[in-house]
Coordinates of C-alpha atoms in Angstrom, one line a residue:
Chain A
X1241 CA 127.0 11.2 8.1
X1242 CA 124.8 13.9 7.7
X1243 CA 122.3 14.5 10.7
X1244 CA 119.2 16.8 10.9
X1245 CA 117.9 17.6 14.1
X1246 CA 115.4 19.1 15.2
X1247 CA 115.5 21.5 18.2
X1248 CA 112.2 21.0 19.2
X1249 CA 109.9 24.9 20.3
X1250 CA 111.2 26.3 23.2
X1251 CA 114.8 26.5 24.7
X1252 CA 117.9 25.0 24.5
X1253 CA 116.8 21.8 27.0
X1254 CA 114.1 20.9 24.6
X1255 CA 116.7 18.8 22.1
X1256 CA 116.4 15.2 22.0
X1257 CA 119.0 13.3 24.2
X1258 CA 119.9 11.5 21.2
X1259 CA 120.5 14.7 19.2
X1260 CA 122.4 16.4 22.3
X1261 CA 125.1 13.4 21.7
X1262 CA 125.6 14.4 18.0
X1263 CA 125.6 18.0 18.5
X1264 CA 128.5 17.6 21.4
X1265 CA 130.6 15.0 18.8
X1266 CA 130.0 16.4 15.4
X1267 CA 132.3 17.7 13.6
X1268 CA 130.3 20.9 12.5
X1269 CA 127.2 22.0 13.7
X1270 CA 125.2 24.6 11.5
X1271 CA 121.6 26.9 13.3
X1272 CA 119.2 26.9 10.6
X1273 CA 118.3 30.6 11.2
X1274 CA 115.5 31.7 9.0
X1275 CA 112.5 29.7 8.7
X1276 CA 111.8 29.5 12.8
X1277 CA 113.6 30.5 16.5
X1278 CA 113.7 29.8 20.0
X1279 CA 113.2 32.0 22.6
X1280 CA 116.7 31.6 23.1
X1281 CA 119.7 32.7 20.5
X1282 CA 122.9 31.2 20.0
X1283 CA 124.6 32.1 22.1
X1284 CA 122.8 30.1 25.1
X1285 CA 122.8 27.4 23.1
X1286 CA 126.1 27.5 22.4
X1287 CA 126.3 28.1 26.4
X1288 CA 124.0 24.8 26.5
X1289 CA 125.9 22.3 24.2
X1290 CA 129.4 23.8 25.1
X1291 CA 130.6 24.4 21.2
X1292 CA 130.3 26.8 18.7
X1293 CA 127.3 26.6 16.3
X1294 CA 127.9 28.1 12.5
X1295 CA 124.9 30.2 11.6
X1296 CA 122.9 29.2 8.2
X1297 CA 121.1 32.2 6.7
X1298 CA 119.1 31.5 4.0
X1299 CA 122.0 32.2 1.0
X1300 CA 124.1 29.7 2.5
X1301 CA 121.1 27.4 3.3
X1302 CA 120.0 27.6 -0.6
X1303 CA 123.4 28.3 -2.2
X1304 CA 126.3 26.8 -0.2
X1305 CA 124.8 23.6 0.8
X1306 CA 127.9 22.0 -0.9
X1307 CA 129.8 24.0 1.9
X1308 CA 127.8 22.7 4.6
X1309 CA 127.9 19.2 3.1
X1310 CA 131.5 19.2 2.6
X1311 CA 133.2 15.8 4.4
X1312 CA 130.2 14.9 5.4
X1313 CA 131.1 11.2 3.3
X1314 CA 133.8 11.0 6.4
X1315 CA 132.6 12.9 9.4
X1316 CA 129.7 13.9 11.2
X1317 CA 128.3 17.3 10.4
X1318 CA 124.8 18.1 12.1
X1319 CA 122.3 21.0 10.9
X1320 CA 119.9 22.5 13.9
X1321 CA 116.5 23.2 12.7
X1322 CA 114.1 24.7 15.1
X1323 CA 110.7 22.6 15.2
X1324 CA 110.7 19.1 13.3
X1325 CA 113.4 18.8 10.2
X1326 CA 110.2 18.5 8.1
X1327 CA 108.5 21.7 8.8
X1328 CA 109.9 23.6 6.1
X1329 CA 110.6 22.7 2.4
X1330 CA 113.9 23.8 2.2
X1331 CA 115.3 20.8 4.2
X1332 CA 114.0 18.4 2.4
X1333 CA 115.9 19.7 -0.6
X1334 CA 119.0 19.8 1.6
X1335 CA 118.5 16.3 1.9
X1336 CA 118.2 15.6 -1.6
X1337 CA 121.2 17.3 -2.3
X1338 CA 123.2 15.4 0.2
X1339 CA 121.8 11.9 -1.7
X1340 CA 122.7 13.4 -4.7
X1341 CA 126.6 14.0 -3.1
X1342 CA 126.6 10.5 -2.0
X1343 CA 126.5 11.7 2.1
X1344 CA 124.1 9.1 4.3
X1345 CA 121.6 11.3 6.6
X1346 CA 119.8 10.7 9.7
X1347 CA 116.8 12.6 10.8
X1348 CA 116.6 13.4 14.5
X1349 CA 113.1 13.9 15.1
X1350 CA 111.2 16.9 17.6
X1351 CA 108.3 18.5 18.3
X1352 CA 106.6 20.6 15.8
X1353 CA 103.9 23.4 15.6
X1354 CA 102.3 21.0 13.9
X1355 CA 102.0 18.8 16.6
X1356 CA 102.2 20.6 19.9
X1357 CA 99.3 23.2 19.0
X1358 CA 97.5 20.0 20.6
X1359 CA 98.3 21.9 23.8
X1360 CA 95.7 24.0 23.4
X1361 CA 93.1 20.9 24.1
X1362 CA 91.8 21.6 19.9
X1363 CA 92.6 17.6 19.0
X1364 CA 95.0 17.1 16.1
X1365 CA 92.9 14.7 14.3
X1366 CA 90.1 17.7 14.1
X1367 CA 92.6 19.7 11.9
X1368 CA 92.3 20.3 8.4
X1369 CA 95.0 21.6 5.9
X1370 CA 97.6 24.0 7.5
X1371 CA 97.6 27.6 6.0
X1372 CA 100.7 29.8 6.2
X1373 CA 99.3 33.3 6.7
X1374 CA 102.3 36.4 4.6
X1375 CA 102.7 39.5 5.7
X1376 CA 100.8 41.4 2.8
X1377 CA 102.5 44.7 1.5
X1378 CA 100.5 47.7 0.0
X1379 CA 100.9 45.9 -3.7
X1380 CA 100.9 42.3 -2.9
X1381 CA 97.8 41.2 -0.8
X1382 CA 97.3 37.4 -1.3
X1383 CA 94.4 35.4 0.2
X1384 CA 94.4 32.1 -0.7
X1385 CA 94.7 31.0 2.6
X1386 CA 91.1 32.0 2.8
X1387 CA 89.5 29.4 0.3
X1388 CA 91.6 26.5 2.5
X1389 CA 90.1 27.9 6.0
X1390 CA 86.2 28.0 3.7
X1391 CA 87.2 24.6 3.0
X1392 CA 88.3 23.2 6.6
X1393 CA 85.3 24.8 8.2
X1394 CA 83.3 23.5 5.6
X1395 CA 84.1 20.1 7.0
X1396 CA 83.5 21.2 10.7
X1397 CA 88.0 21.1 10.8
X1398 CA 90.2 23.7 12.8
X1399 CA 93.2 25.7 10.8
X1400 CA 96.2 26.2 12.0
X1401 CA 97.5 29.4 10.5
X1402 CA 101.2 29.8 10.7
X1403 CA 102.3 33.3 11.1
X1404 CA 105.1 35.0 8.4
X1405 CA 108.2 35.2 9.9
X1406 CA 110.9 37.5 7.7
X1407 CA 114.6 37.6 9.2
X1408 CA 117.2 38.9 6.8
X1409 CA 115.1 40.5 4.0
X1410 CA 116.9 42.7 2.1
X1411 CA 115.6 46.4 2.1
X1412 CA 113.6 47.4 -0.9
X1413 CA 117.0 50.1 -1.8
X1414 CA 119.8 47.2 -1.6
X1415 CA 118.2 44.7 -3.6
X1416 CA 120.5 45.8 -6.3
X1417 CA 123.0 46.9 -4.8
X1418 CA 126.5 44.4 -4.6
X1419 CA 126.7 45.0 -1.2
X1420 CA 123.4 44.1 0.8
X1421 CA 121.6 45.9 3.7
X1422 CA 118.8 43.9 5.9
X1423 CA 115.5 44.8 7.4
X1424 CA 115.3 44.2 10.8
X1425 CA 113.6 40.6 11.7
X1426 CA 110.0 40.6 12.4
X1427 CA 107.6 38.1 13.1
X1428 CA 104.0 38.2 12.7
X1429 CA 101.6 38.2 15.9
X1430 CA 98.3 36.8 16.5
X1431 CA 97.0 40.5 16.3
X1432 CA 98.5 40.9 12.9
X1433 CA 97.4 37.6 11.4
X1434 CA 93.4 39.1 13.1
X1435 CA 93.6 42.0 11.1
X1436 CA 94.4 40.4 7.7
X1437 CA 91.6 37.7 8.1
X1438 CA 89.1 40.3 8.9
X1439 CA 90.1 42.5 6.4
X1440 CA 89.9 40.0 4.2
X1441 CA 86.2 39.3 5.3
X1442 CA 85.3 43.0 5.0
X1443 CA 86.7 43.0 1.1
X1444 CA 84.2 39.9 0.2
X1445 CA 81.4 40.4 2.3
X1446 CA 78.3 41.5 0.4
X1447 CA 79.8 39.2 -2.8
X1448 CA 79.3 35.7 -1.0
X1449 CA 76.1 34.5 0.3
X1450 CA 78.4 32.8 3.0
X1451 CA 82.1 33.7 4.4
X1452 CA 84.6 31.1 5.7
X1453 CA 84.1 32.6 9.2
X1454 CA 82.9 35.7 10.9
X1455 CA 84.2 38.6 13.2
X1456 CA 82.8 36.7 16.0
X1457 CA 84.5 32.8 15.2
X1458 CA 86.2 31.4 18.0
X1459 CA 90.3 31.7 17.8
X1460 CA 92.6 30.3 19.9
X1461 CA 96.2 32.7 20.0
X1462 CA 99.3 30.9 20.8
X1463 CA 102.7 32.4 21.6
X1464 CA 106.0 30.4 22.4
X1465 CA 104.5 27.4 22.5
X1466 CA 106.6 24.7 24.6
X1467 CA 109.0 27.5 26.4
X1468 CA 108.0 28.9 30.1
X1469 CA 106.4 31.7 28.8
X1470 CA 104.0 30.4 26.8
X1471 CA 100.9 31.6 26.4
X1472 CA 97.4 30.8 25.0
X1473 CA 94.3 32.8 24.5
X1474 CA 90.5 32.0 23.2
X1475 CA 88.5 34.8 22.2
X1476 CA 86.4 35.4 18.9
X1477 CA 89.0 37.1 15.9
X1478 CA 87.6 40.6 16.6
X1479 CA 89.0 40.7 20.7
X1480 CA 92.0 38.6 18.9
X1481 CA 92.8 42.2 16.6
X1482 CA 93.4 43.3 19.9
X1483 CA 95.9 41.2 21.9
X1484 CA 99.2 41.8 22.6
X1485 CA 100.8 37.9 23.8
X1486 CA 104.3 39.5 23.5
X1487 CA 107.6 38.3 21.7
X1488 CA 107.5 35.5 19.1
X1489 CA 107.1 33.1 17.7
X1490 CA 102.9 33.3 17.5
X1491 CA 100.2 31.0 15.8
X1492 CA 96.6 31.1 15.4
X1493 CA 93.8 28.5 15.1
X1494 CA 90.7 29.2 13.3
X1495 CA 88.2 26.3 15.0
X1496 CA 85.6 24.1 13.4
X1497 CA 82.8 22.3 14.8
X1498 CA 83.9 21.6 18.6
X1499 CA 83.8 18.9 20.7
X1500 CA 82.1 19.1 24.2
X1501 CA 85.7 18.0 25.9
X1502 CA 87.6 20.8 23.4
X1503 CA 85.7 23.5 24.7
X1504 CA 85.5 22.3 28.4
X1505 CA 89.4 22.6 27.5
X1506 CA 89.6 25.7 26.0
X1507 CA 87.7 27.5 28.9
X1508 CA 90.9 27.6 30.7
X1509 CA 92.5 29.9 28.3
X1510 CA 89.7 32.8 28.4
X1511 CA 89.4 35.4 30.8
X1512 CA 85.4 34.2 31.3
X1513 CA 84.3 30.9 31.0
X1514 CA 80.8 32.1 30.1
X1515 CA 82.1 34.3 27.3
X1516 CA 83.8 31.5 25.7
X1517 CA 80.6 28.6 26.4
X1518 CA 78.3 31.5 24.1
X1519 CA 81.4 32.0 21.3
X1520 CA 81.4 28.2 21.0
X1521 CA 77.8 28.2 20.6
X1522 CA 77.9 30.6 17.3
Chain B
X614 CA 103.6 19.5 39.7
X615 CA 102.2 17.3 37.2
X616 CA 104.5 16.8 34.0
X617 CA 103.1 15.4 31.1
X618 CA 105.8 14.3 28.8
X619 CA 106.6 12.9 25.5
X620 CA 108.4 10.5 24.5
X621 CA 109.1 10.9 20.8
X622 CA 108.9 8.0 18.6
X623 CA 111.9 6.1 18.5
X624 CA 114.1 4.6 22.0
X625 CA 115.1 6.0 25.4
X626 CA 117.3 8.5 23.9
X627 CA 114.0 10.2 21.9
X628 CA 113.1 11.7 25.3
X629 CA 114.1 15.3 25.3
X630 CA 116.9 16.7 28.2
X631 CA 114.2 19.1 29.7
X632 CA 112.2 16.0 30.3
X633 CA 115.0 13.5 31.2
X634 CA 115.6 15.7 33.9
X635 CA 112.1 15.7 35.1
X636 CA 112.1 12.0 35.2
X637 CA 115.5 12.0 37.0
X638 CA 113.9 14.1 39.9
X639 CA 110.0 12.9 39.8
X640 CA 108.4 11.5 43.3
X641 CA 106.4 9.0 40.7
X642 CA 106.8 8.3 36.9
X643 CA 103.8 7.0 35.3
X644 CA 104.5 5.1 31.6
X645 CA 101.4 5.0 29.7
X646 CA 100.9 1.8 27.5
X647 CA 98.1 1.9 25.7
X648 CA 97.5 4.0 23.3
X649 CA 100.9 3.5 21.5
X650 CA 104.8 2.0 21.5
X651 CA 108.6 2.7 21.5
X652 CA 110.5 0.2 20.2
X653 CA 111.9 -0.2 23.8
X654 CA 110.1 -1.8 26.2
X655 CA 109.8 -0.4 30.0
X656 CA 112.8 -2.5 31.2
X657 CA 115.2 -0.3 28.7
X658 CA 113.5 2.5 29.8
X659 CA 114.1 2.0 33.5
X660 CA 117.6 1.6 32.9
X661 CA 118.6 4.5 30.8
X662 CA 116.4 6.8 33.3
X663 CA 118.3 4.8 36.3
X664 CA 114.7 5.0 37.7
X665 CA 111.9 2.7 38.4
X666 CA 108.5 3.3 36.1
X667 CA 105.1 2.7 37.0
X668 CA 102.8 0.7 33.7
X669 CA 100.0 2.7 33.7
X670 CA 97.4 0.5 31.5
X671 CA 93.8 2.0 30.3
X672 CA 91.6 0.7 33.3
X673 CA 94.6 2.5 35.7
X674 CA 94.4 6.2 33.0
X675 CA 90.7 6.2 32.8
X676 CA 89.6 5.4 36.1
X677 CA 92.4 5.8 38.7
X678 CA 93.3 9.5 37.9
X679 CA 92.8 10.2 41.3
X680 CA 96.0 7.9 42.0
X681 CA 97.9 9.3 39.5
X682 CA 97.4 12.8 40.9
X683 CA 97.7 11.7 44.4
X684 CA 100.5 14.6 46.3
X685 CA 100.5 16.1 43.0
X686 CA 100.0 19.8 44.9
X687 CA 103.4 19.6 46.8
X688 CA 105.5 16.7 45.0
X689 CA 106.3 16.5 40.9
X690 CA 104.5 13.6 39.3
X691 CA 105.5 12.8 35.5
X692 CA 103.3 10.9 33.0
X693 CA 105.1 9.2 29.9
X694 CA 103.4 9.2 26.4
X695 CA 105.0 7.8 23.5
X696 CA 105.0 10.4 21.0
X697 CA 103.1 14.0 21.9
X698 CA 101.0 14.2 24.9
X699 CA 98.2 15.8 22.7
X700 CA 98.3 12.7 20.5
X701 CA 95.2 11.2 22.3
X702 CA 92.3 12.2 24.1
X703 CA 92.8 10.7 26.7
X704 CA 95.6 12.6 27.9
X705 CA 93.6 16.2 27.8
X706 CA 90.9 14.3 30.3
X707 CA 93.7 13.4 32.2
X708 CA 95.1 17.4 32.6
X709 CA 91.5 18.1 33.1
X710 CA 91.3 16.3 36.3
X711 CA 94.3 17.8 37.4
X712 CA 93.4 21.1 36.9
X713 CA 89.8 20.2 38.7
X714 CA 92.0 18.4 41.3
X715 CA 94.1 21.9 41.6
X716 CA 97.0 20.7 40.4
X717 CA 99.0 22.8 38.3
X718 CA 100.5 20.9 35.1
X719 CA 103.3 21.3 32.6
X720 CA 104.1 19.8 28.9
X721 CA 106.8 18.6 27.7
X722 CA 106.4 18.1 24.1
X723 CA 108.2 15.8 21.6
X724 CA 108.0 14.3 18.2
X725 CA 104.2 12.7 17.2
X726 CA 103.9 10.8 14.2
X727 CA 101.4 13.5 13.1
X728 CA 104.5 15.6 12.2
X729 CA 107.0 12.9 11.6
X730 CA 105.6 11.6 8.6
X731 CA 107.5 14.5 7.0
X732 CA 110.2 12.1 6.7
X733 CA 109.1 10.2 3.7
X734 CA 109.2 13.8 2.0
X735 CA 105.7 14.4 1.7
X736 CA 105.3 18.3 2.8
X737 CA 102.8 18.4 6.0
X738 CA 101.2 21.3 4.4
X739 CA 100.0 19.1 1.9
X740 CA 98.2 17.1 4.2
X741 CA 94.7 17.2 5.1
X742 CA 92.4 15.5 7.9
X743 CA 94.5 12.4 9.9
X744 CA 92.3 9.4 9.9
X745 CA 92.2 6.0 12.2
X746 CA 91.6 2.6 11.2
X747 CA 90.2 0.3 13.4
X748 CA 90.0 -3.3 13.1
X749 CA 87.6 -4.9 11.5
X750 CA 85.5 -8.0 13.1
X751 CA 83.8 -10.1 11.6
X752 CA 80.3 -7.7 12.6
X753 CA 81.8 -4.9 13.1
X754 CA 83.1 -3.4 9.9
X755 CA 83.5 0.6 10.1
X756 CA 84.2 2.7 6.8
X757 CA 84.0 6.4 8.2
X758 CA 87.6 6.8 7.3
X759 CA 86.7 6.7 3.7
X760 CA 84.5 9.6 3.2
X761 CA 87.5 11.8 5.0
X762 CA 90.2 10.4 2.7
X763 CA 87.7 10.8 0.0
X764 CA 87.5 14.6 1.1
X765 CA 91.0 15.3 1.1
X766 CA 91.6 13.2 -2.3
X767 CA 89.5 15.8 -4.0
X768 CA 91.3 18.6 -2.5
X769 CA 94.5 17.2 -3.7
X770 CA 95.2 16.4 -0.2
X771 CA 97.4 13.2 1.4
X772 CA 96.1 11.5 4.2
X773 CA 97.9 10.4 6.6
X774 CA 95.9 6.8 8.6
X775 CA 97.1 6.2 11.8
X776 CA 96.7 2.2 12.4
X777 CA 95.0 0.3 15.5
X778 CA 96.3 -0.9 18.3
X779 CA 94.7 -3.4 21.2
X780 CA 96.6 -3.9 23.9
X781 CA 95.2 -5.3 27.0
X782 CA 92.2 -6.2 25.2
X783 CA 89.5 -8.6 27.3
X784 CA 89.0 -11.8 25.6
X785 CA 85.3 -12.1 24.4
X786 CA 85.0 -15.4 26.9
X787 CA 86.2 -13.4 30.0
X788 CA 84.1 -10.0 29.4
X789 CA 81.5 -10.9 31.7
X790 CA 83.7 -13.0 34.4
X791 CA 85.6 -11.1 37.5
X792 CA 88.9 -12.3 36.9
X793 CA 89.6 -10.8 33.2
X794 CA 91.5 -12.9 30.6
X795 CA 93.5 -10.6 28.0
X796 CA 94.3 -11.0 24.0
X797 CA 98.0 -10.8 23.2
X798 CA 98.5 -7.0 21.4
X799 CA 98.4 -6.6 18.1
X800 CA 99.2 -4.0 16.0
X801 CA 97.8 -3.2 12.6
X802 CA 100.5 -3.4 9.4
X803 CA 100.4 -1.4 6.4
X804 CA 99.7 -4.6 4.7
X805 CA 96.5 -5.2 7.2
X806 CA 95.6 -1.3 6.4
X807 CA 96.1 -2.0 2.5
X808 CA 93.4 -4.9 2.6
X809 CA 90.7 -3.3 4.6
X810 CA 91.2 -0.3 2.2
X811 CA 90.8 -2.4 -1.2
X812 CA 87.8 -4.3 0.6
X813 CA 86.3 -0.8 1.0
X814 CA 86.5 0.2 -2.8
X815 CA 85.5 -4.0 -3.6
X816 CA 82.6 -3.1 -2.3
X817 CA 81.7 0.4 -3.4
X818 CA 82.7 -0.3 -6.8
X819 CA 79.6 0.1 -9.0
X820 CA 78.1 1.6 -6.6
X821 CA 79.8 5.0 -7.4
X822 CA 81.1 7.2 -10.3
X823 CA 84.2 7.9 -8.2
X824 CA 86.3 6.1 -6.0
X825 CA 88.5 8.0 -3.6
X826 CA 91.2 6.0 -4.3
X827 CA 91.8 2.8 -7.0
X828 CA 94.4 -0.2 -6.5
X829 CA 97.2 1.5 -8.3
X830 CA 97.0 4.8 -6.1
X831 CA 100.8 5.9 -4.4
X832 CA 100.8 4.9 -1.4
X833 CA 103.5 5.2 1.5
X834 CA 104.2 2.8 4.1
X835 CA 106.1 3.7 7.3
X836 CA 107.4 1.6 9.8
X837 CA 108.9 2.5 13.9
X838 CA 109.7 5.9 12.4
X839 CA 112.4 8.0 14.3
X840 CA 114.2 4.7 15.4
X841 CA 117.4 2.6 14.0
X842 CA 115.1 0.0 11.8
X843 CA 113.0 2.5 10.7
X844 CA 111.5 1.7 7.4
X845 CA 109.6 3.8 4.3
X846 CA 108.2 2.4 1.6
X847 CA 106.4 4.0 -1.5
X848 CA 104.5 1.7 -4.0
X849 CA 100.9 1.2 -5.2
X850 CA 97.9 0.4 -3.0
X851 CA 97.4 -3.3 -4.5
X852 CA 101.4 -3.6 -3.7
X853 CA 101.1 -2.4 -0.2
X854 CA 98.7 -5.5 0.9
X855 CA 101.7 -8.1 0.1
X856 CA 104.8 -5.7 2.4
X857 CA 106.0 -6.8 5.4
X858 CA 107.8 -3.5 6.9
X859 CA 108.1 -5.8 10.2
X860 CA 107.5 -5.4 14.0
X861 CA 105.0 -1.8 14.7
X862 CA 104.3 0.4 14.8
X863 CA 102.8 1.1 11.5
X864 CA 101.6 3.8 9.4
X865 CA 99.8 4.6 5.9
X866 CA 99.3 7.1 4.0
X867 CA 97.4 7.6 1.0
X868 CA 98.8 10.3 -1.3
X869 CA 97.1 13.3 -2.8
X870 CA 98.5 15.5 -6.0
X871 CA 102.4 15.1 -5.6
X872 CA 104.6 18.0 -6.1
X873 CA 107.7 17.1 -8.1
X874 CA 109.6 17.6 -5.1
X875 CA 108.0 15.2 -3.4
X876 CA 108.2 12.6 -6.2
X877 CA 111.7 13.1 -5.9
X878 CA 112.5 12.2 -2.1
X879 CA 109.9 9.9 -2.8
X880 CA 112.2 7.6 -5.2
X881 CA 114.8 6.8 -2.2
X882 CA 112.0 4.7 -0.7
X883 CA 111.3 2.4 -3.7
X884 CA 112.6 -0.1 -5.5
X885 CA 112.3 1.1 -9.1
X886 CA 112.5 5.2 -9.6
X887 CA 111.2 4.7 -13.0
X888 CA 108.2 2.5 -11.6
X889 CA 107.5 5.0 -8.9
X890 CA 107.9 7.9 -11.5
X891 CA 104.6 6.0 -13.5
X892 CA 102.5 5.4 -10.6
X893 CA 102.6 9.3 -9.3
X894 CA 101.5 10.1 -13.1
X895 CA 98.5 8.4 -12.8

């Protein structure tokens, strides 16, 4: 059997009972490393589930999934995703190819970004369409996130923009070279992700009667979301260029049209309730 | 302390360790039992936690938060929610009043069906605003739900439609007498979902240039996801009103333009690949 299971967002305790007893029996046990982490590496949780854990980088991920799959008709081989297995498209396509080998799979569900960016008091059901926000380099500058957030706001709907997270890119000098050299990991913040949506703003302003959202819209940072030192802050998207909420991983909602009980919420993660009752109001 | 903790969406074992260990060591553990199900009922609970729980029902969430909270300030109370503790509004009241009560409050997040639907292959970045369906009654026939799937038809968008439940409902004969009689709970099926859905677009038919949907649009139906007798199926709309995916809890959802990866994991959940290949076509 082939298992899936999600690790959930925040440290090693946050598995699933029911996944803990599969990690402990299985025969392998791969850490999806790439698309998402913990705040803790794997070492604690190899600490925390008392076995070794086989790392999957992204080349074995996309080219050795025969590898990982191998015996997998006869014994029990698990693959650790941080998050929900669903968050990211490249399990899904593990999956297929483990139909396609003839394996069985069983998904061990946990909590997402998706999901637990409820903990902010914005309800899930007010959401539109999630945007993934890249890093943009000096050639390659994409915004089409910015049409989806025009059209969520449109609708009075919040966005949760996930933040570009790039672990194991090969520098710009070894990409053709045989033997590859890495960047070091980095991980978008909240500040970051500000600075792209307002210089995105600046670029169209003047060509559109109306823009998606102002300097002054209400955001809501998150960082960590789910471990101890999580932390959530409200502010407009200018003060949000500003922050600093310290290590990753970070998200950022653009709101909609709130709710009364939303902002009563919210008022909790701003240093002045006042300020954030008048940023609701614009 | 006061924990508010998820449940996930499957049995006992869904619960994550951080939170199992809360329970263990709680003063009073509260098991909410309205708003949604595990396919385990609170006696299978109470024995895998080797702990006693306390039903809390609506009339005890909405107006005895004072009881829940009670020695909250020096002892650890825990609150149980199936799924996320951000799946309902009623939960963020709830942490409202503790924080007014000046009680400090943690989360322990877990699976929702808002990010479990992933399962069926459908990417959750594809997804746009989650809709409810209530019951209909025979004077009391709400369609607000349509306009929003409408609105994410047209972006390309699936919806995902989460399905009623009434539990502990007061008969209409005993609303006005002191001793209240309840209706047995029932939970809405995909087939239930399918009918009001294809009364809707009945009705509008003629009416309008555009539906939001037609009878033969792809629809997925997804049954006590995350547990042993879970159960996906993918067929048409007119199809989905005659499937019995058995005991709830239910979901729907309605999808939008299908990426070729999708289609793909979509063919494990339906009878005919070549039938499910001609309906995602049109």
């Amino acid at each position: 059997m082939f298992y899936v299971i999600g690790l959930g967002l925040g440290g090693a305790e946050d598995i699933t009972v029911r996944g803990f007893e599969i990690v402990k029996k299985a025969e392998r046990v791969y850490l999806e490393a790439y698309t998402s982490i913990l705040t803790v590496g794997k070492e604690e949780l190899e600490q925390f589930y008392g076995r070794s854990l086989i790392v999957a980088d992204r080349d074995l991920v996309e080219q050795g999934a025969d590898e990982i799959l191998q015996d997998a008709t006869s014994k029990d081989i698990a693959f650790l995703v941080v998050g929900d297995p669903f968050g990211a498209t490249t399990h899904t396509d593990l999956v297929l190819r483990a139909r396609e080998a003839g394996v069985s799979y069983k998904i061990i569900h946990n909590a997402s970004i998706m999901n637990a960016v409820g903990c902010c008091g914005l309800q899930l059901y007010n959401f539109g369409e999630t945007v993934s926000i890249p890093y943009w380099t000096e050639s390659w500058q994409p915004d089409s996130f910015y049409d989806k957030i025009f059209g969520n706001r449109r609708r009075g709907l919040h966005t949760l923009c996930l933040l570009d997270i790039r672990v194991k890119e090969p520098t710009l000098e070894s990409l053709t070279k045989k033997e590859k050299e890495y960047q070091p990991p980095h991980f978008m913040s909240v500040s970051e992700a500000a600075g792209q949506l307002l210089e995105i703003i600046r670029r169209k302003d003047g060509e559109y009667k109306e823009l998606a959202y102002t300097n002054s819209t209400l955001c809501v940072g998150l960082a960590r979301v789910g471990s101890d030192t999580q932390q959530i802050l409200a502010c407009t998207l200018q003060e949000m260029k500003d922050i600093h909420l310290g290590p990753p991983l970070h998200s950022l909602v653009i709101t909609g049209h709130l709710h009364p009980l939303e902002v009563e919420y919210l008022t909790q993660f701003s240093d002045s309730k006042e300020k954030l009752l008048l940023v609701a109001q614009t």
